[in-house]
mmCIF file of C-alpha atoms in Angstrom:
data_model
loop_
_atom_site.group_PDB
_atom_site.id
_atom_site.type_symbol
_atom_site.label_atom_id
_atom_site.label_comp_id
_atom_site.label_asym_id
_atom_site.label_seq_id
_atom_site.Cartn_x
_atom_site.Cartn_y
_atom_site.Cartn_z
ATOM 1 C CA MET A 27 -73.699 -56.524 36.958
ATOM 2 C CA THR A 28 -76.918 -54.617 36.317
ATOM 3 C CA VAL A 29 -76.658 -52.181 33.394
ATOM 4 C CA VAL A 30 -78.585 -48.938 33.997
ATOM 5 C CA ALA A 31 -77.165 -46.786 31.183
ATOM 6 C CA ASP A 32 -76.198 -47.787 27.644
ATOM 7 C CA LEU A 33 -74.110 -44.904 26.315
ATOM 8 C CA HIS A 34 -73.095 -46.245 22.900
ATOM 9 C CA THR A 35 -75.893 -46.860 20.391
ATOM 10 C CA HIS A 36 -76.580 -46.278 16.715
ATOM 11 C CA THR A 37 -79.841 -45.624 14.905
ATOM 12 C CA THR A 38 -81.044 -45.564 11.318
ATOM 13 C CA VAL A 39 -79.548 -42.066 11.067
ATOM 14 C CA SER A 40 -76.200 -43.812 10.627
ATOM 15 C CA ASP A 41 -75.725 -47.576 10.370
ATOM 16 C CA GLY A 42 -78.047 -48.861 13.093
ATOM 17 C CA THR A 43 -81.288 -50.731 12.521
ATOM 18 C CA LEU A 44 -83.390 -49.074 15.236
ATOM 19 C CA SER A 45 -85.299 -45.836 14.719
ATOM 20 C CA LEU A 46 -85.114 -43.366 17.581
ATOM 21 C CA ASP A 47 -88.607 -44.335 18.766
ATOM 22 C CA ALA A 48 -87.690 -48.027 18.644
ATOM 23 C CA LEU A 49 -84.466 -47.318 20.527
ATOM 24 C CA VAL A 50 -86.396 -45.560 23.296
ATOM 25 C CA GLU A 51 -88.950 -48.360 23.463
ATOM 26 C CA THR A 52 -86.238 -51.030 23.626
ATOM 27 C CA ALA A 53 -84.320 -49.146 26.308
ATOM 28 C CA ARG A 54 -87.449 -48.810 28.431
ATOM 29 C CA LYS A 55 -88.278 -52.501 28.037
ATOM 30 C CA ASP A 56 -84.729 -53.357 29.117
ATOM 31 C CA GLY A 57 -85.182 -51.296 32.275
ATOM 32 C CA LEU A 58 -82.497 -48.741 31.423
ATOM 33 C CA ASP A 59 -82.399 -45.358 33.119
ATOM 34 C CA ALA A 60 -80.502 -43.723 30.263
ATOM 35 C CA VAL A 61 -79.352 -44.249 26.693
ATOM 36 C CA ALA A 62 -77.034 -42.147 24.531
ATOM 37 C CA VAL A 63 -77.511 -41.815 20.790
ATOM 38 C CA THR A 64 -74.021 -41.779 19.269
ATOM 39 C CA ASP A 65 -74.477 -42.089 15.530
ATOM 40 C CA HIS A 66 -71.418 -42.039 13.309
ATOM 41 C CA ASP A 67 -70.430 -38.504 12.243
ATOM 42 C CA ARG A 68 -73.986 -37.218 12.736
ATOM 43 C CA TYR A 69 -76.268 -35.984 15.483
ATOM 44 C CA HIS A 70 -79.808 -37.233 15.400
ATOM 45 C CA PRO A 71 -82.211 -34.672 13.841
ATOM 46 C CA GLU A 72 -85.031 -35.689 16.194
ATOM 47 C CA LEU A 73 -83.012 -34.724 19.271
ATOM 48 C CA SER A 74 -83.158 -30.998 19.953
ATOM 49 C CA VAL A 75 -81.401 -30.663 23.323
ATOM 50 C CA PRO A 76 -78.248 -32.172 24.886
ATOM 51 C CA VAL A 77 -80.231 -34.244 27.403
ATOM 52 C CA GLU A 78 -83.951 -34.883 27.511
ATOM 53 C CA ARG A 79 -86.330 -37.050 29.472
ATOM 54 C CA ARG A 80 -88.681 -39.059 27.314
ATOM 55 C CA GLU A 81 -91.213 -41.463 28.826
ATOM 56 C CA GLY A 82 -89.114 -41.690 31.965
ATOM 57 C CA LEU A 83 -85.914 -42.413 30.044
ATOM 58 C CA LEU A 84 -82.953 -40.035 30.004
ATOM 59 C CA LEU A 85 -81.931 -39.567 26.376
ATOM 60 C CA VAL A 86 -78.440 -38.157 25.739
ATOM 61 C CA ARG A 87 -77.561 -36.553 22.420
ATOM 62 C CA GLY A 88 -74.098 -37.612 21.328
ATOM 63 C CA ILE A 89 -71.892 -38.434 18.369
ATOM 64 C CA GLU A 90 -69.156 -40.888 17.406
ATOM 65 C CA LEU A 91 -66.394 -39.280 15.374
ATOM 66 C CA ARG A 92 -63.554 -41.155 13.701
ATOM 67 C CA VAL A 93 -60.182 -39.406 13.763
ATOM 68 C CA GLU A 94 -56.666 -40.025 12.494
ATOM 69 C CA THR A 95 -53.724 -40.518 14.861
ATOM 70 C CA LEU A 96 -50.055 -41.165 14.171
ATOM 71 C CA THR A 97 -50.571 -44.926 14.471
ATOM 72 C CA GLU A 98 -54.170 -45.673 13.417
ATOM 73 C CA ARG A 99 -57.712 -44.370 13.262
ATOM 74 C CA VAL A 100 -59.723 -44.269 16.479
ATOM 75 C CA ASP A 101 -63.226 -43.210 17.477
ATOM 76 C CA LEU A 102 -64.131 -40.379 19.828
ATOM 77 C CA LEU A 103 -67.474 -40.132 21.612
ATOM 78 C CA GLY A 104 -69.016 -36.790 22.524
ATOM 79 C CA TYR A 105 -71.897 -36.577 25.020
ATOM 80 C CA GLY A 106 -74.414 -33.873 25.911
ATOM 81 C CA LEU A 107 -73.947 -32.327 22.503
ATOM 82 C CA GLU A 108 -74.929 -28.752 21.623
ATOM 83 C CA PRO A 109 -73.962 -28.292 17.947
ATOM 84 C CA THR A 110 -71.531 -25.555 17.010
ATOM 85 C CA ASP A 111 -71.132 -24.069 13.543
ATOM 86 C CA ALA A 112 -67.682 -25.633 13.252
ATOM 87 C CA LEU A 113 -68.856 -29.131 14.164
ATOM 88 C CA THR A 114 -71.899 -28.848 11.909
ATOM 89 C CA ALA A 115 -69.674 -27.889 8.981
ATOM 90 C CA GLU A 116 -67.405 -30.870 9.637
ATOM 91 C CA VAL A 117 -70.374 -33.225 9.972
ATOM 92 C CA GLU A 118 -71.719 -32.027 6.626
ATOM 93 C CA ARG A 119 -68.306 -32.567 5.010
ATOM 94 C CA LEU A 120 -68.054 -36.032 6.509
ATOM 95 C CA GLN A 121 -71.511 -36.983 5.243
ATOM 96 C CA GLN A 122 -70.587 -36.016 1.680
ATOM 97 C CA ASP A 123 -67.398 -38.007 2.072
ATOM 98 C CA ARG A 124 -69.467 -40.986 3.262
ATOM 99 C CA ILE A 125 -71.710 -40.705 0.198
ATOM 100 C CA ASP A 126 -68.743 -40.582 -2.192
ATOM 101 C CA ARG A 127 -66.883 -43.354 -0.393
ATOM 102 C CA GLY A 128 -69.990 -45.529 -0.143
ATOM 103 C CA ARG A 129 -70.594 -45.229 -3.876
ATOM 104 C CA ARG A 130 -67.039 -46.392 -4.595
ATOM 105 C CA ILE A 131 -67.300 -49.370 -2.227
ATOM 106 C CA VAL A 132 -70.647 -50.420 -3.716
ATOM 107 C CA GLU A 133 -69.206 -50.228 -7.228
ATOM 108 C CA ARG A 134 -66.225 -52.366 -6.224
ATOM 109 C CA VAL A 135 -68.379 -54.977 -4.492
ATOM 110 C CA GLU A 136 -70.872 -55.177 -7.342
ATOM 111 C CA ASP A 137 -68.086 -55.517 -9.890
ATOM 112 C CA ARG A 138 -66.306 -58.205 -7.862
ATOM 113 C CA LEU A 139 -69.432 -60.262 -7.091
ATOM 114 C CA GLY A 140 -71.416 -59.581 -10.247
ATOM 115 C CA VAL A 141 -74.522 -58.538 -8.303
ATOM 116 C CA ASP A 142 -76.726 -55.469 -8.016
ATOM 117 C CA LEU A 143 -76.912 -54.372 -4.370
ATOM 118 C CA GLY A 144 -79.685 -51.868 -4.995
ATOM 119 C CA ILE A 145 -78.056 -49.232 -2.759
ATOM 120 C CA GLU A 146 -78.402 -45.537 -3.476
ATOM 121 C CA PRO A 147 -75.569 -43.715 -1.643
ATOM 122 C CA HIS A 148 -77.003 -41.412 1.024
ATOM 123 C CA ALA A 149 -76.060 -39.433 4.115
ATOM 124 C CA GLY A 150 -75.184 -41.768 6.959
ATOM 125 C CA LEU A 151 -74.234 -44.633 4.646
ATOM 126 C CA GLY A 152 -71.832 -47.009 6.353
ATOM 127 C CA ARG A 153 -70.207 -50.328 5.598
ATOM 128 C CA PRO A 154 -72.808 -52.270 7.644
ATOM 129 C CA HIS A 155 -75.467 -51.069 5.176
ATOM 130 C CA ILE A 156 -73.408 -52.471 2.314
ATOM 131 C CA ALA A 157 -72.674 -55.716 4.146
ATOM 132 C CA ARG A 158 -76.374 -56.271 4.877
ATOM 133 C CA ALA A 159 -77.162 -55.657 1.195
ATOM 134 C CA VAL A 160 -74.572 -58.258 0.175
ATOM 135 C CA VAL A 161 -76.154 -60.822 2.530
ATOM 136 C CA ALA A 162 -79.588 -60.026 1.061
ATOM 137 C CA SER A 163 -78.312 -60.322 -2.528
ATOM 138 C CA ASP A 164 -77.633 -63.379 -4.663
ATOM 139 C CA ALA A 165 -74.022 -63.421 -3.521
ATOM 140 C CA ASP A 166 -72.837 -66.391 -1.488
ATOM 141 C CA TYR A 167 -72.619 -64.636 1.905
ATOM 142 C CA ASP A 168 -74.685 -65.499 4.951
ATOM 143 C CA THR A 169 -73.339 -63.038 7.546
ATOM 144 C CA VAL A 170 -72.320 -59.419 7.765
ATOM 145 C CA GLY A 171 -69.080 -60.478 9.448
ATOM 146 C CA ALA A 172 -68.110 -62.645 6.484
ATOM 147 C CA VAL A 173 -68.623 -59.706 4.117
ATOM 148 C CA PHE A 174 -66.324 -57.569 6.234
ATOM 149 C CA ASP A 175 -63.736 -60.343 6.476
ATOM 150 C CA ASP A 176 -63.657 -61.057 2.743
ATOM 151 C CA LEU A 177 -64.531 -57.770 1.061
ATOM 152 C CA ILE A 178 -64.940 -54.489 2.917
ATOM 153 C CA GLY A 179 -62.868 -54.748 6.084
ATOM 154 C CA ASP A 180 -59.957 -52.349 6.443
ATOM 155 C CA ASP A 181 -57.662 -54.703 4.511
ATOM 156 C CA GLY A 182 -60.309 -55.959 2.116
ATOM 157 C CA PRO A 183 -60.157 -55.701 -1.693
ATOM 158 C CA CYS A 184 -63.243 -53.457 -1.835
ATOM 159 C CA TYR A 185 -62.289 -51.169 1.052
ATOM 160 C CA VAL A 186 -62.081 -47.404 0.501
ATOM 161 C CA ALA A 187 -60.682 -45.163 3.233
ATOM 162 C CA ARG A 188 -62.605 -42.140 4.462
ATOM 163 C CA ASN A 189 -61.211 -38.628 4.747
ATOM 164 C CA VAL A 190 -61.406 -38.020 8.507
ATOM 165 C CA PRO A 191 -60.051 -35.223 10.734
ATOM 166 C CA ASP A 192 -56.897 -35.639 12.776
ATOM 167 C CA PHE A 193 -57.177 -36.393 16.482
ATOM 168 C CA GLU A 194 -56.507 -32.859 17.693
ATOM 169 C CA THR A 195 -59.006 -31.285 15.286
ATOM 170 C CA GLY A 196 -61.692 -33.816 16.172
ATOM 171 C CA ARG A 197 -61.052 -33.469 19.893
ATOM 172 C CA GLU A 198 -61.309 -29.676 19.751
ATOM 173 C CA LEU A 199 -64.516 -29.781 17.695
ATOM 174 C CA LEU A 200 -66.157 -32.127 20.180
ATOM 175 C CA GLU A 201 -64.766 -30.356 23.236
ATOM 176 C CA GLU A 202 -66.429 -27.111 22.141
ATOM 177 C CA ALA A 203 -69.781 -28.809 21.506
ATOM 178 C CA CYS A 204 -70.058 -31.497 24.184
ATOM 179 C CA ALA A 205 -70.219 -31.795 27.942
ATOM 180 C CA PHE A 206 -67.389 -34.326 27.800
ATOM 181 C CA VAL A 207 -65.411 -36.349 25.251
ATOM 182 C CA GLY A 208 -64.156 -39.914 25.524
ATOM 183 C CA LEU A 209 -62.298 -42.624 23.656
ATOM 184 C CA ALA A 210 -64.403 -45.452 22.277
ATOM 185 C CA HIS A 211 -63.507 -49.142 22.792
ATOM 186 C CA PRO A 212 -59.716 -48.792 23.324
ATOM 187 C CA LEU A 213 -59.107 -52.549 23.499
ATOM 188 C CA ARG A 214 -60.381 -53.032 19.941
ATOM 189 C CA TYR A 215 -57.563 -51.108 18.280
ATOM 190 C CA ASP A 216 -54.418 -52.638 16.836
ATOM 191 C CA ASP A 217 -52.362 -50.778 19.448
ATOM 192 C CA PRO A 218 -54.489 -50.365 22.589
ATOM 193 C CA GLY A 219 -51.555 -48.864 24.494
ATOM 194 C CA ALA A 220 -51.105 -46.036 22.007
ATOM 195 C CA ALA A 221 -54.865 -45.462 21.921
ATOM 196 C CA LEU A 222 -55.058 -45.237 25.706
ATOM 197 C CA GLU A 223 -52.266 -42.649 25.741
ATOM 198 C CA LEU A 224 -54.690 -40.349 23.904
ATOM 199 C CA THR A 225 -56.936 -40.311 26.961
ATOM 200 C CA ALA A 226 -54.482 -37.950 28.667
ATOM 201 C CA ASP A 227 -56.228 -35.243 26.599
ATOM 202 C CA LEU A 228 -59.777 -36.578 27.044
ATOM 203 C CA ASP A 229 -62.419 -36.758 29.750
ATOM 204 C CA ALA A 230 -63.545 -40.375 29.500
ATOM 205 C CA VAL A 231 -62.852 -43.841 28.144
ATOM 206 C CA GLU A 232 -65.061 -46.871 27.462
ATOM 207 C CA ARG A 233 -64.534 -49.318 30.300
ATOM 208 C CA TYR A 234 -67.868 -51.131 29.949
ATOM 209 C CA TYR A 235 -67.993 -52.651 26.474
ATOM 210 C CA PRO A 236 -68.561 -56.148 25.007
ATOM 211 C CA TYR A 237 -64.840 -56.664 24.418
ATOM 212 C CA ASP A 238 -63.630 -60.078 23.285
ATOM 213 C CA ARG A 239 -59.927 -59.374 23.843
ATOM 214 C CA PRO A 240 -57.393 -59.295 25.425
ATOM 215 C CA VAL A 241 -57.721 -62.091 27.919
ATOM 216 C CA SER A 242 -56.032 -62.075 31.295
ATOM 217 C CA PRO A 243 -52.663 -63.851 31.426
ATOM 218 C CA ALA A 244 -53.816 -65.423 34.689
ATOM 219 C CA ASP A 245 -57.206 -66.586 33.415
ATOM 220 C CA ALA A 246 -57.860 -67.387 29.748
ATOM 221 C CA ASP A 247 -61.601 -66.995 30.346
ATOM 222 C CA ALA A 248 -61.323 -63.498 31.841
ATOM 223 C CA LEU A 249 -60.989 -60.192 30.022
ATOM 224 C CA ASP A 250 -57.933 -58.147 30.960
ATOM 225 C CA LEU A 251 -59.253 -54.634 31.602
ATOM 226 C CA ARG A 252 -56.247 -53.526 33.621
ATOM 227 C CA PRO A 253 -54.870 -51.171 30.914
ATOM 228 C CA VAL A 254 -58.200 -49.311 30.762
ATOM 229 C CA GLU A 255 -58.529 -49.162 34.529
ATOM 230 C CA ALA A 256 -54.943 -47.877 34.809
ATOM 231 C CA ALA A 257 -55.729 -45.049 32.365
ATOM 232 C CA ILE A 258 -58.887 -44.171 34.313
ATOM 233 C CA ALA A 259 -56.851 -43.903 37.507
ATOM 234 C CA GLU A 260 -53.898 -42.059 35.980
ATOM 235 C CA TYR A 261 -55.895 -39.434 34.086
ATOM 236 C CA ASP A 262 -58.946 -39.252 36.373
ATOM 237 C CA LEU A 263 -61.279 -40.318 33.581
ATOM 238 C CA LEU A 264 -64.985 -41.043 33.565
ATOM 239 C CA ALA A 265 -65.671 -44.727 32.912
ATOM 240 C CA THR A 266 -68.246 -44.917 30.123
ATOM 241 C CA GLY A 267 -69.490 -47.661 27.846
ATOM 242 C CA GLY A 268 -72.349 -49.425 26.170
ATOM 243 C CA THR A 269 -73.428 -52.035 23.675
ATOM 244 C CA ASP A 270 -72.221 -50.223 20.539
ATOM 245 C CA ALA A 271 -75.600 -51.298 19.243
ATOM 246 C CA HIS A 272 -76.022 -51.531 15.496
ATOM 247 C CA GLU A 273 -78.783 -54.126 15.631
ATOM 248 C CA THR A 274 -81.781 -54.343 17.989
ATOM 249 C CA GLU A 275 -80.215 -55.498 21.245
ATOM 250 C CA LEU A 276 -79.341 -53.050 24.017
ATOM 251 C CA ALA A 277 -77.789 -53.415 27.486
ATOM 252 C CA VAL A 278 -75.331 -56.062 26.316
ATOM 253 C CA ASP A 279 -72.913 -53.905 28.268
ATOM 254 C CA GLY A 280 -73.048 -50.485 29.846
ATOM 255 C CA LEU A 281 -72.741 -48.587 33.080
ATOM 256 C CA PRO A 282 -73.670 -49.919 36.503
ATOM 257 C CA GLN A 283 -75.354 -47.500 38.881
ATOM 258 C CA ALA A 284 -72.248 -46.019 40.526
ATOM 259 C CA ALA A 285 -70.499 -45.332 37.217
ATOM 260 C CA TRP A 286 -73.670 -43.818 35.744
ATOM 261 C CA GLU A 287 -74.056 -41.456 38.715
ATOM 262 C CA ARG A 288 -70.558 -40.069 38.106
ATOM 263 C CA VAL A 289 -71.286 -39.589 34.413
ATOM 264 C CA ARG A 290 -74.678 -37.999 35.102
ATOM 265 C CA GLU A 291 -72.994 -35.286 37.154
ATOM 266 C CA ARG A 292 -71.082 -34.152 34.069
ATOM 267 C CA LEU A 293 -74.122 -33.916 31.826
ATOM 268 C CA PRO A 294 -76.473 -30.911 31.533
ATOM 269 C CA ASP A 295 -79.842 -31.002 33.249
ATOM 270 C CA ALA A 296 -82.481 -32.932 31.361
ATOM 271 C CA VAL A 297 -85.250 -31.114 29.523
ATOM 272 C CA GLU A 298 -88.726 -32.596 29.836
ATOM 273 C CA LEU A 299 -90.274 -32.567 26.375
ATOM 274 C CA ALA A 300 -93.930 -33.126 25.597
#
């Protein structure tokens, strides 16, 4: 499958490692037609319109927002974003919460490991920042994944929960500000079935994503995407997706041409910026 649109990426504005310019350059080198910037709980300050064309690349302003449901926390993705006062106020609250929460996690990690991580809590701070700092420190950790597994994952001894909006509040905030709203990576949650039920009130769901589970009962080497495809058919959803890039690699997964054409129809016209 040829990926033409990667609609799930993160930049240095949240917990990604690519600047916006580097993201655009990488997307162009990878031959993508479009890329969406979906930083956690923030919209990128260098994007001024919902959709723009930059150096031949369609650049979509978006956001990834974590929300609370009755069973677990899930992530919503908004695309073609035009900020509203209500969403801006919630984003500002969430960023202060991230700063406070990040400070507490750093303190717990430093106390547990006896190291100085050298992190000053800031807007956009996420656990990947802290994990990378642990790997770079004198602590005995070689990978970000190991830090999450041992220390700062959801069940870890240094984990601190964030104060996030409930599903309905988050959905309404994004619905008012975005061209469409979808559910991120449904097969990654503890209860994918319950997560997919939420799509009855959404416009889209991530079908194209570098999932590693669940496998098909008929083929242990094949991913079982039938629950996602059933939700798409039942609720007439857009099939979205992308790499969920936090590092420098794009187009690991994303939309093929036909799926991208359907999504493009729901987005505002692109603005050509100098």
